[in-house]
Amino acid sequence: MLDFDSFDYFEDLLALSLVALPLYYVIRWPTLRCIFLGAIGLYLLMLVAPRLALFYIAFWLLQMSLQHLIRRWPSEDTRWIALSLSILITLTPMVLWKVMPTSFIIDFNVRTQQIVNAASSWLGAIDRIRDILLPIGLSFATFRAIDVLVKIHLDLVDPLRPSRLFAFGFFPPVQMIGPVIEVTEIDEELDRASRPDPRRILGGLLIIALGLIKVFGVSFILEPSGTVFSPDATGATYQFWFELMRFGLFFYFNFSGFTDIATGAALLFGFAVQGNFNNPYLKANPQDFWNSWHMSLTRFCQRNVFVPLGGMRPDRQYLSIMATIMVIALWHDISIPLVMFGLYHGSGLVIHRMVADRRPPSTSVWWRCVKVPVHYVYFVLSLPLLLLPLDQLGGFYSNLIGQGGAS
Amino acid sequence: MTWPRVLSALENRGHLKPTWGSLLRIGGWCIVGLVIIALVVPARPGDPARSPYRAQLSSPTVFEIGAPRGDERGFYPSPRSNNQFQIAWVAGSSIQGVDPERRTFLPAELQHQLHTIDGQEVTIDIYFLSGMRIIDELGAVMKAIDSNPDMLVVTLNPLWVLNDRAIQGWDNLDGQLVIGAATSPATWPLLLSVVSPSDILWASAGVRINVFEDRYHWGVKLKDRFGDWSPLEIQPRHDPSEEPSELAQVAAMQIPVFFWDKYDNIVSDDVQGTDRQAAAFKYAADSQSPTARAALRSLLDQINESAIPTYLYLAQYDDEIVAQPVVDQALDTVEDDLAEITAGYLSDLMVIRSESAIRAVGDMDFRDAIHVYDVAPLTEHLYSELCEFTRSQGWEASCGG
């Protein structure tokens, strides 16, 4: 329980696409296409568990209200109040989940199950045989929703029509594991309702194949390296280092593999959503790394945290960097290790920026060959902060310096 | 973005132009590849002799053929021989004798007495899954029918047969449901509620291509070879008495019904022991699940269409608990509902006992509501029932006088 395999979702999406894609392209009316696309996403959530689908129906209905609240707020001057309130309301489920995981997860499953069962005993019985779940995809949905709210506040987009919101909220490729797409990334294609393009379909198939190779070819072999985080793991110091280095590769190949499947699936439906990774482990400094790691999240935080805080101004840049990376960190979980994760990477980014401001970057290939692996080690050393509870961190880092008493 | 780069590289270096023609060619080559795989890779149907329950089966011609959780093959039917009378017995743990000194299976005990039918040696494949629910029974019956046995025995659990608390426990049988229901449109609404598009795709592909049907086998092999290596070892260093966190306990639950039983209480936590079991049974009887009923009807339809002689009965329930009026009444409700649903299916080929076996057998020693220590009284009862059934089919059986 609680360890939903994202591949289950994607194999259903791909299997369903065999039937759904031809139908999708037959539909030429944009509104109907939106409804069809949203219905696919909703059906896929129902397969995970009807209670999850119910939760997201409520979530996106709430978003519809909040979008109109911002747009119809009586005064331009005080519209920020509507935005703040809307963001607060949108963040609440995610924050509750991260702050009180046990009670939230139990209540989330029990209450939504009860509502599903009250609505239909047939559906209720089906729901009870589905796994007990975390609110899968909530972090992605929350940030996608906030992004729309901000764009409406800035008059960049209008409140989404119900059909458009349905397609965006339940956009099938990105529900489980991102990327955190912007509504503008799919807007044009939804309006155009274009015919199938063999170039995009072939591109989609190739990217999906690449993702499958990453997930099943590479990650599969690297996955046991997760043993390194077990408090019961024993071995020599070099073995802990070796496994941590291997886990860093697993972490990337697994995540980027699933993202490739998601972006490939979007491409099959004609949507060229932006990529989420750009060879991050080949980057030589923290700034380049964060611009190529989980890029959709970074872009979201740049737009909605870094820039509004004045990050483009020299006097505010360091504060903005720290705040941006802290949001990225706390998006994963709200905990002391994640605050440490934010401080660790925030410091790295600030120091890098300070050095870069004073000295032009080196163009030497040899120097880069040194910096890339050093930066890789710098990054993977922070993974325990992302994955372990506070009380296990000391033991973990002790193992890396031969003080764990585990060998 | 990756895909334009990949396409450009293929266009420039591989001379691949993305046209409908090239897509069709790629599809064609994929099909050729799959055909070659289907021809080259041998089938791996699973070996019933490797059952973890082998030692508890006292007869060499009785096989427990349930596959492990996650194995989409579901069951490993034993090889069929011409001079054997094969019984397929679909049941959950209610057919186990749980005496710690001598664990047994009811069909194996029965085979000692009913060792020949129609002049042929009786072999029994037990389609057994612990915690079998009504949709699992449906999947198992479909698989059993597929193996074309001479006779089918189906054991239904009174607690779970019409209980909407858990209508399925083994989703690795979804592929069996797809294959079995392909020719039964009446089953499709239920099927589409339970199975997923990937189940349909895998099951359809698995019919022709063994490697898809046997993917669990290959997955385990790959995992053993490549996916399980780490220089680190796990040596538990924690105090085993230390209670895991509540969330860890939820995560460790193997099936959802454990969670619902704990957190979506149908019975107050204060109620314990037989009173708790009684309350759970009352809920089962009252739930009137349309889904479970649909599954039961589909199961009966499948048997009916197969024209395989079938004996179906409702398993025992602890007589001490049944002695409580509320449970007796609940059992009555289940029995009446079962009788009502099955009424239209009774025929020369299908005998259905909608009364729980406890009504006929009487006093038995139970470990819990369902499991008996010693299956001997049940064996005697079913021996007599099955002898009568075989006689009704015109078969001669080793049934004494």
XYZ file of N, CA and C in Angstrom, chain A residues 265-395:
393
model
N 3.805 10.756 -24.457
C 2.355 10.518 -24.562
C 1.639 11.803 -24.955
N 2.085 12.935 -24.396
C 1.473 14.225 -24.762
C 1.673 14.490 -26.256
N 2.849 14.143 -26.735
C 3.161 14.369 -28.149
C 2.263 13.517 -29.057
N 1.935 12.321 -28.617
C 1.020 11.480 -29.401
C -0.310 12.203 -29.611
N -0.726 12.958 -28.583
C -1.984 13.700 -28.690
C -1.764 15.085 -29.322
N -0.544 15.330 -29.771
C -0.270 16.574 -30.488
C 0.262 17.700 -29.633
N 0.518 17.466 -28.351
C 0.959 18.540 -27.449
C 2.471 18.472 -27.219
N 3.159 19.523 -27.622
C 4.607 19.552 -27.420
C 4.900 20.272 -26.105
N 4.728 19.556 -24.987
C 5.019 20.190 -23.693
C 6.530 20.232 -23.496
N 6.970 21.190 -22.704
C 8.413 21.372 -22.548
C 9.027 20.227 -21.761
N 10.284 19.961 -22.051
C 10.982 18.879 -21.360
C 11.240 19.223 -19.906
N 11.598 18.207 -19.150
C 11.785 18.394 -17.716
C 13.239 18.230 -17.291
N 14.034 17.633 -18.159
C 15.450 17.416 -17.833
C 16.296 17.713 -19.059
N 17.474 18.257 -18.821
C 18.389 18.525 -19.927
C 19.796 18.121 -19.481
N 20.021 16.834 -19.412
C 21.328 16.284 -18.998
C 21.866 16.947 -17.730
N 21.114 16.969 -16.654
C 21.553 17.737 -15.469
C 22.877 17.258 -14.893
N 23.153 15.963 -14.991
C 24.406 15.471 -14.389
C 25.641 15.820 -15.217
N 25.423 16.422 -16.392
C 26.571 16.871 -17.180
C 26.834 18.367 -16.962
N 26.121 18.927 -16.008
C 26.327 20.349 -15.723
C 27.417 20.502 -14.661
N 28.103 21.644 -14.762
C 29.300 21.805 -13.935
C 29.095 22.731 -12.744
N 27.910 23.327 -12.627
C 27.690 24.209 -11.476
C 26.227 24.180 -11.067
N 25.927 24.642 -9.856
C 24.546 24.526 -9.348
C 23.524 25.266 -10.203
N 23.906 26.408 -10.741
C 22.928 27.181 -11.514
C 22.512 26.425 -12.779
N 23.513 25.922 -13.501
C 23.185 25.154 -14.712
C 22.412 23.892 -14.340
N 22.792 23.309 -13.201
C 22.104 22.083 -12.783
C 20.621 22.352 -12.563
N 20.319 23.383 -11.770
C 18.908 23.624 -11.447
C 18.115 24.135 -12.643
N 18.829 24.650 -13.641
C 18.129 25.026 -14.872
C 17.906 23.835 -15.792
N 18.407 22.678 -15.394
C 18.206 21.516 -16.256
C 17.657 20.310 -15.480
N 17.344 20.505 -14.206
C 16.795 19.430 -13.378
C 15.338 19.782 -13.029
N 14.430 18.876 -13.287
C 13.013 19.126 -13.022
C 12.673 20.556 -13.455
N 12.936 20.803 -14.722
C 12.898 22.176 -15.241
C 11.518 22.818 -15.117
N 10.475 22.020 -15.209
C 9.132 22.619 -15.144
C 8.882 23.202 -13.756
N 9.392 22.538 -12.727
C 9.238 23.059 -11.365
C 10.114 24.306 -11.186
N 11.330 24.219 -11.720
C 12.228 25.367 -11.611
C 11.632 26.585 -12.327
N 11.087 26.323 -13.516
C 10.481 27.441 -14.272
C 9.314 28.039 -13.493
N 8.503 27.159 -12.885
C 7.370 27.645 -12.092
C 7.884 28.559 -10.982
N 8.929 28.104 -10.288
C 9.430 28.879 -9.147
C 10.133 30.156 -9.613
N 10.765 30.090 -10.765
C 11.379 31.314 -11.293
C 10.306 32.357 -11.599
N 9.226 31.899 -12.253
C 8.142 32.828 -12.631
C 7.437 33.392 -11.404
N 7.165 32.500 -10.462
C 6.233 32.873 -9.389
C 6.895 33.201 -8.051
N 8.181 32.948 -7.938
C 8.874 33.287 -6.689
C 10.076 34.198 -6.982
N 10.964 33.726 -7.824
C 12.221 34.439 -8.070
C 11.971 35.845 -8.650
N 11.214 35.901 -9.717
C 10.977 37.202 -10.367
C 10.159 38.144 -9.471
N 9.028 37.687 -8.911
C 8.269 38.618 -8.045
C 9.058 39.121 -6.848
N 10.008 38.342 -6.360
C 10.801 38.795 -5.215
C 11.935 39.731 -5.634
N 12.043 39.993 -6.912
C 13.078 40.919 -7.383
C 14.398 40.237 -7.661
N 14.349 39.001 -8.052
C 15.578 38.245 -8.292
C 16.424 38.782 -9.420
N 15.814 39.572 -10.307
C 16.601 40.114 -11.409
C 17.415 41.333 -10.971
N 17.096 41.839 -9.751
C 17.840 43.020 -9.275
C 19.010 42.559 -8.416
N 20.188 43.151 -8.628
C 21.378 42.685 -7.902
C 21.201 42.667 -6.386
N 20.498 43.657 -5.858
C 20.409 43.742 -4.398
C 19.442 42.698 -3.812
N 18.623 42.124 -4.624
C 17.647 41.165 -4.105
C 17.930 39.735 -4.555
N 18.952 39.557 -5.382
C 19.083 38.271 -6.046
C 19.354 37.112 -5.068
N 20.191 37.382 -4.050
C 20.540 36.257 -3.172
C 19.341 35.805 -2.345
N 18.600 36.775 -1.851
C 17.393 36.452 -1.092
C 16.397 35.685 -1.979
N 16.276 36.171 -3.210
C 15.332 35.521 -4.132
C 15.762 34.095 -4.450
N 17.065 33.911 -4.595
C 17.570 32.563 -4.875
C 17.228 31.635 -3.703
N 17.495 32.121 -2.503
C 17.228 31.279 -1.320
C 15.740 30.936 -1.230
N 14.891 31.951 -1.473
C 13.445 31.711 -1.372
C 12.992 30.738 -2.451
N 13.535 30.888 -3.650
C 13.126 30.019 -4.764
C 13.497 28.568 -4.483
N 14.719 28.367 -4.067
C 15.167 26.987 -3.846
C 14.452 26.391 -2.616
N 14.085 27.259 -1.690
C 13.355 26.759 -0.515
C 11.949 26.280 -0.926
N 11.331 27.003 -1.841
C 10.014 26.554 -2.332
C 10.159 25.215 -3.064
N 11.208 25.103 -3.869
C 11.443 23.832 -4.576
C 11.627 22.706 -3.557
N 12.382 22.995 -2.518
C 12.640 21.963 -1.500
C 11.355 21.580 -0.785
N 10.612 22.586 -0.333
C 9.423 22.295 0.479
C 8.262 21.771 -0.364
N 8.358 21.927 -1.672
C 7.358 21.303 -2.549
C 7.416 19.782 -2.381
N 8.614 19.245 -2.138
C 8.751 17.796 -1.972
C 8.139 17.327 -0.659
N 8.397 18.080 0.382
C 7.860 17.717 1.697
C 8.146 18.882 2.647
N 7.346 18.967 3.677
C 7.606 20.039 4.647
C 8.216 19.394 5.879
N 9.530 19.509 5.989
C 10.220 18.847 7.099
C 11.573 19.530 7.312
N 12.156 19.240 8.442
C 13.461 19.859 8.734
C 14.517 19.423 7.716
N 14.602 18.120 7.377
C 15.603 17.755 6.357
C 15.419 18.515 5.039
N 14.156 18.794 4.681
C 13.944 19.513 3.421
C 14.335 20.982 3.551
N 14.182 21.551 4.731
C 14.688 22.912 4.950
C 16.213 22.888 4.803
N 16.831 21.848 5.365
C 18.286 21.717 5.225
C 18.665 21.557 3.746
N 17.858 20.800 3.023
C 18.079 20.612 1.587
C 18.047 21.972 0.875
N 17.051 22.766 1.233
C 16.928 24.096 0.617
C 18.114 24.980 0.968
N 18.508 24.952 2.242
C 19.647 25.788 2.662
C 20.934 25.342 1.966
N 21.104 24.028 1.846
C 22.302 23.447 1.225
C 22.419 23.922 -0.219
N 21.326 23.748 -0.977
C 21.395 24.105 -2.393
C 21.301 25.616 -2.593
N 20.541 26.270 -1.711
C 20.485 27.729 -1.798
C 21.866 28.325 -1.587
N 22.573 27.821 -0.581
C 23.934 28.318 -0.317
C 24.823 28.060 -1.520
N 24.705 26.856 -2.074
C 25.520 26.514 -3.246
C 25.265 27.481 -4.390
N 23.987 27.788 -4.626
C 23.641 28.700 -5.723
C 24.146 30.118 -5.454
N 23.997 30.562 -4.216
C 24.442 31.922 -3.875
C 25.956 32.022 -4.008
N 26.644 31.034 -3.482
C 28.118 31.075 -3.571
C 28.546 31.043 -5.036
N 27.884 30.179 -5.807
C 28.228 30.115 -7.223
C 27.999 31.471 -7.891
N 26.858 32.107 -7.566
C 26.550 33.399 -8.174
C 27.601 34.443 -7.776
N 27.993 34.420 -6.500
C 29.003 35.388 -6.034
C 30.307 35.207 -6.795
N 30.709 33.933 -6.924
C 31.975 33.662 -7.616
C 31.842 34.041 -9.086
N 30.718 33.667 -9.673
C 30.531 33.951 -11.102
C 30.490 35.446 -11.377
N 29.954 36.223 -10.421
C 29.912 37.687 -10.604
C 31.309 38.289 -10.614
N 32.224 37.639 -9.898
C 33.568 38.221 -9.760
C 34.540 37.683 -10.801
N 34.231 36.509 -11.342
C 35.216 35.884 -12.223
C 34.498 35.287 -13.430
N 34.976 35.541 -14.642
C 34.309 34.943 -15.804
C 34.458 33.423 -15.775
N 33.436 32.687 -16.242
C 33.510 31.228 -16.195
C 34.638 30.685 -17.075
N 35.256 29.634 -16.595
C 36.354 29.027 -17.342
C 35.808 28.269 -18.539
N 36.536 28.315 -19.647
C 36.105 27.569 -20.840
C 36.938 26.303 -21.022
N 37.815 26.030 -20.069
C 38.688 24.867 -20.197
C 37.889 23.566 -20.084
N 38.110 22.689 -21.064
C 37.413 21.394 -21.051
C 37.886 20.562 -19.864
N 39.176 20.634 -19.548
C 39.726 19.837 -18.443
C 39.130 20.266 -17.103
N 39.022 21.566 -16.954
C 38.456 22.103 -15.713
C 36.993 21.651 -15.574
N 36.304 21.642 -16.706
C 34.918 21.187 -16.716
C 34.845 19.684 -16.362
N 35.807 18.918 -16.870
C 35.829 17.475 -16.566
C 36.021 17.225 -15.073
N 36.625 18.162 -14.404
C 36.774 18.030 -12.950
C 35.474 18.475 -12.264
N 34.934 19.583 -12.757
C 33.779 20.177 -12.059
C 32.510 19.312 -12.166
N 32.315 18.647 -13.311
C 31.078 17.857 -13.490
C 30.967 16.755 -12.434
N 31.989 15.893 -12.276
C 31.848 14.869 -11.219
C 31.805 15.439 -9.809
N 32.515 16.539 -9.595
C 32.481 17.159 -8.262
C 31.056 17.648 -7.970
N 30.453 18.255 -8.970
C 29.092 18.738 -8.760
C 28.112 17.577 -8.559
N 28.381 16.482 -9.275
C 27.515 15.300 -9.103
C 27.568 14.819 -7.648
N 28.779 14.737 -7.119
C 28.930 14.292 -5.721
C 28.229 15.285 -4.785
N 28.417 16.575 -5.089
C 27.766 17.636 -4.284
C 26.250 17.423 -4.270
N 25.676 17.076 -5.427
C 24.220 16.894 -5.486
C 23.789 15.629 -4.757
N 24.449 14.508 -5.041
C 23.953 13.251 -4.446
C 24.124 13.257 -2.925
N 25.054 14.044 -2.442
C 25.192 14.136 -0.978
C 23.952 14.762 -0.332
N 23.152 15.465 -1.143
C 21.938 16.074 -0.581
C 20.730 15.142 -0.673
N 20.865 14.042 -1.405
C 19.698 13.162 -1.577
C 19.163 12.604 -0.253
N 20.045 12.262 0.697
C 19.502 11.796 1.983
C 18.573 12.819 2.632
N 18.856 14.104 2.421
C 17.992 15.145 2.994
C 16.594 15.083 2.376
N 16.560 14.650 1.140
C 15.294 14.569 0.412
C 14.516 13.315 0.802
N 15.234 12.276 1.203
C 14.588 10.969 1.300
C 14.512 10.374 2.703
N 15.308 10.900 3.624
C 15.347 10.274 4.952
C 14.737 11.192 6.010
N 14.141 10.597 7.044
C 13.695 11.419 8.168
C 14.898 11.921 8.964
N 14.639 12.951 9.741
C 15.724 13.619 10.473
C 16.528 12.649 11.342
N 15.819 11.741 12.021
C 16.522 10.875 12.975
C 17.431 9.843 12.314
N 17.337 9.706 10.995
C 18.206 8.732 10.326
C 19.376 9.391 9.589
N 19.363 10.725 9.557
C 20.400 11.412 8.768
C 21.787 11.232 9.374
N 21.859 11.342 10.701
C 23.156 11.218 11.373
C 23.787 9.872 11.074
N 22.992 8.830 11.202
C 23.502 7.478 10.936
C 23.960 7.323 9.505
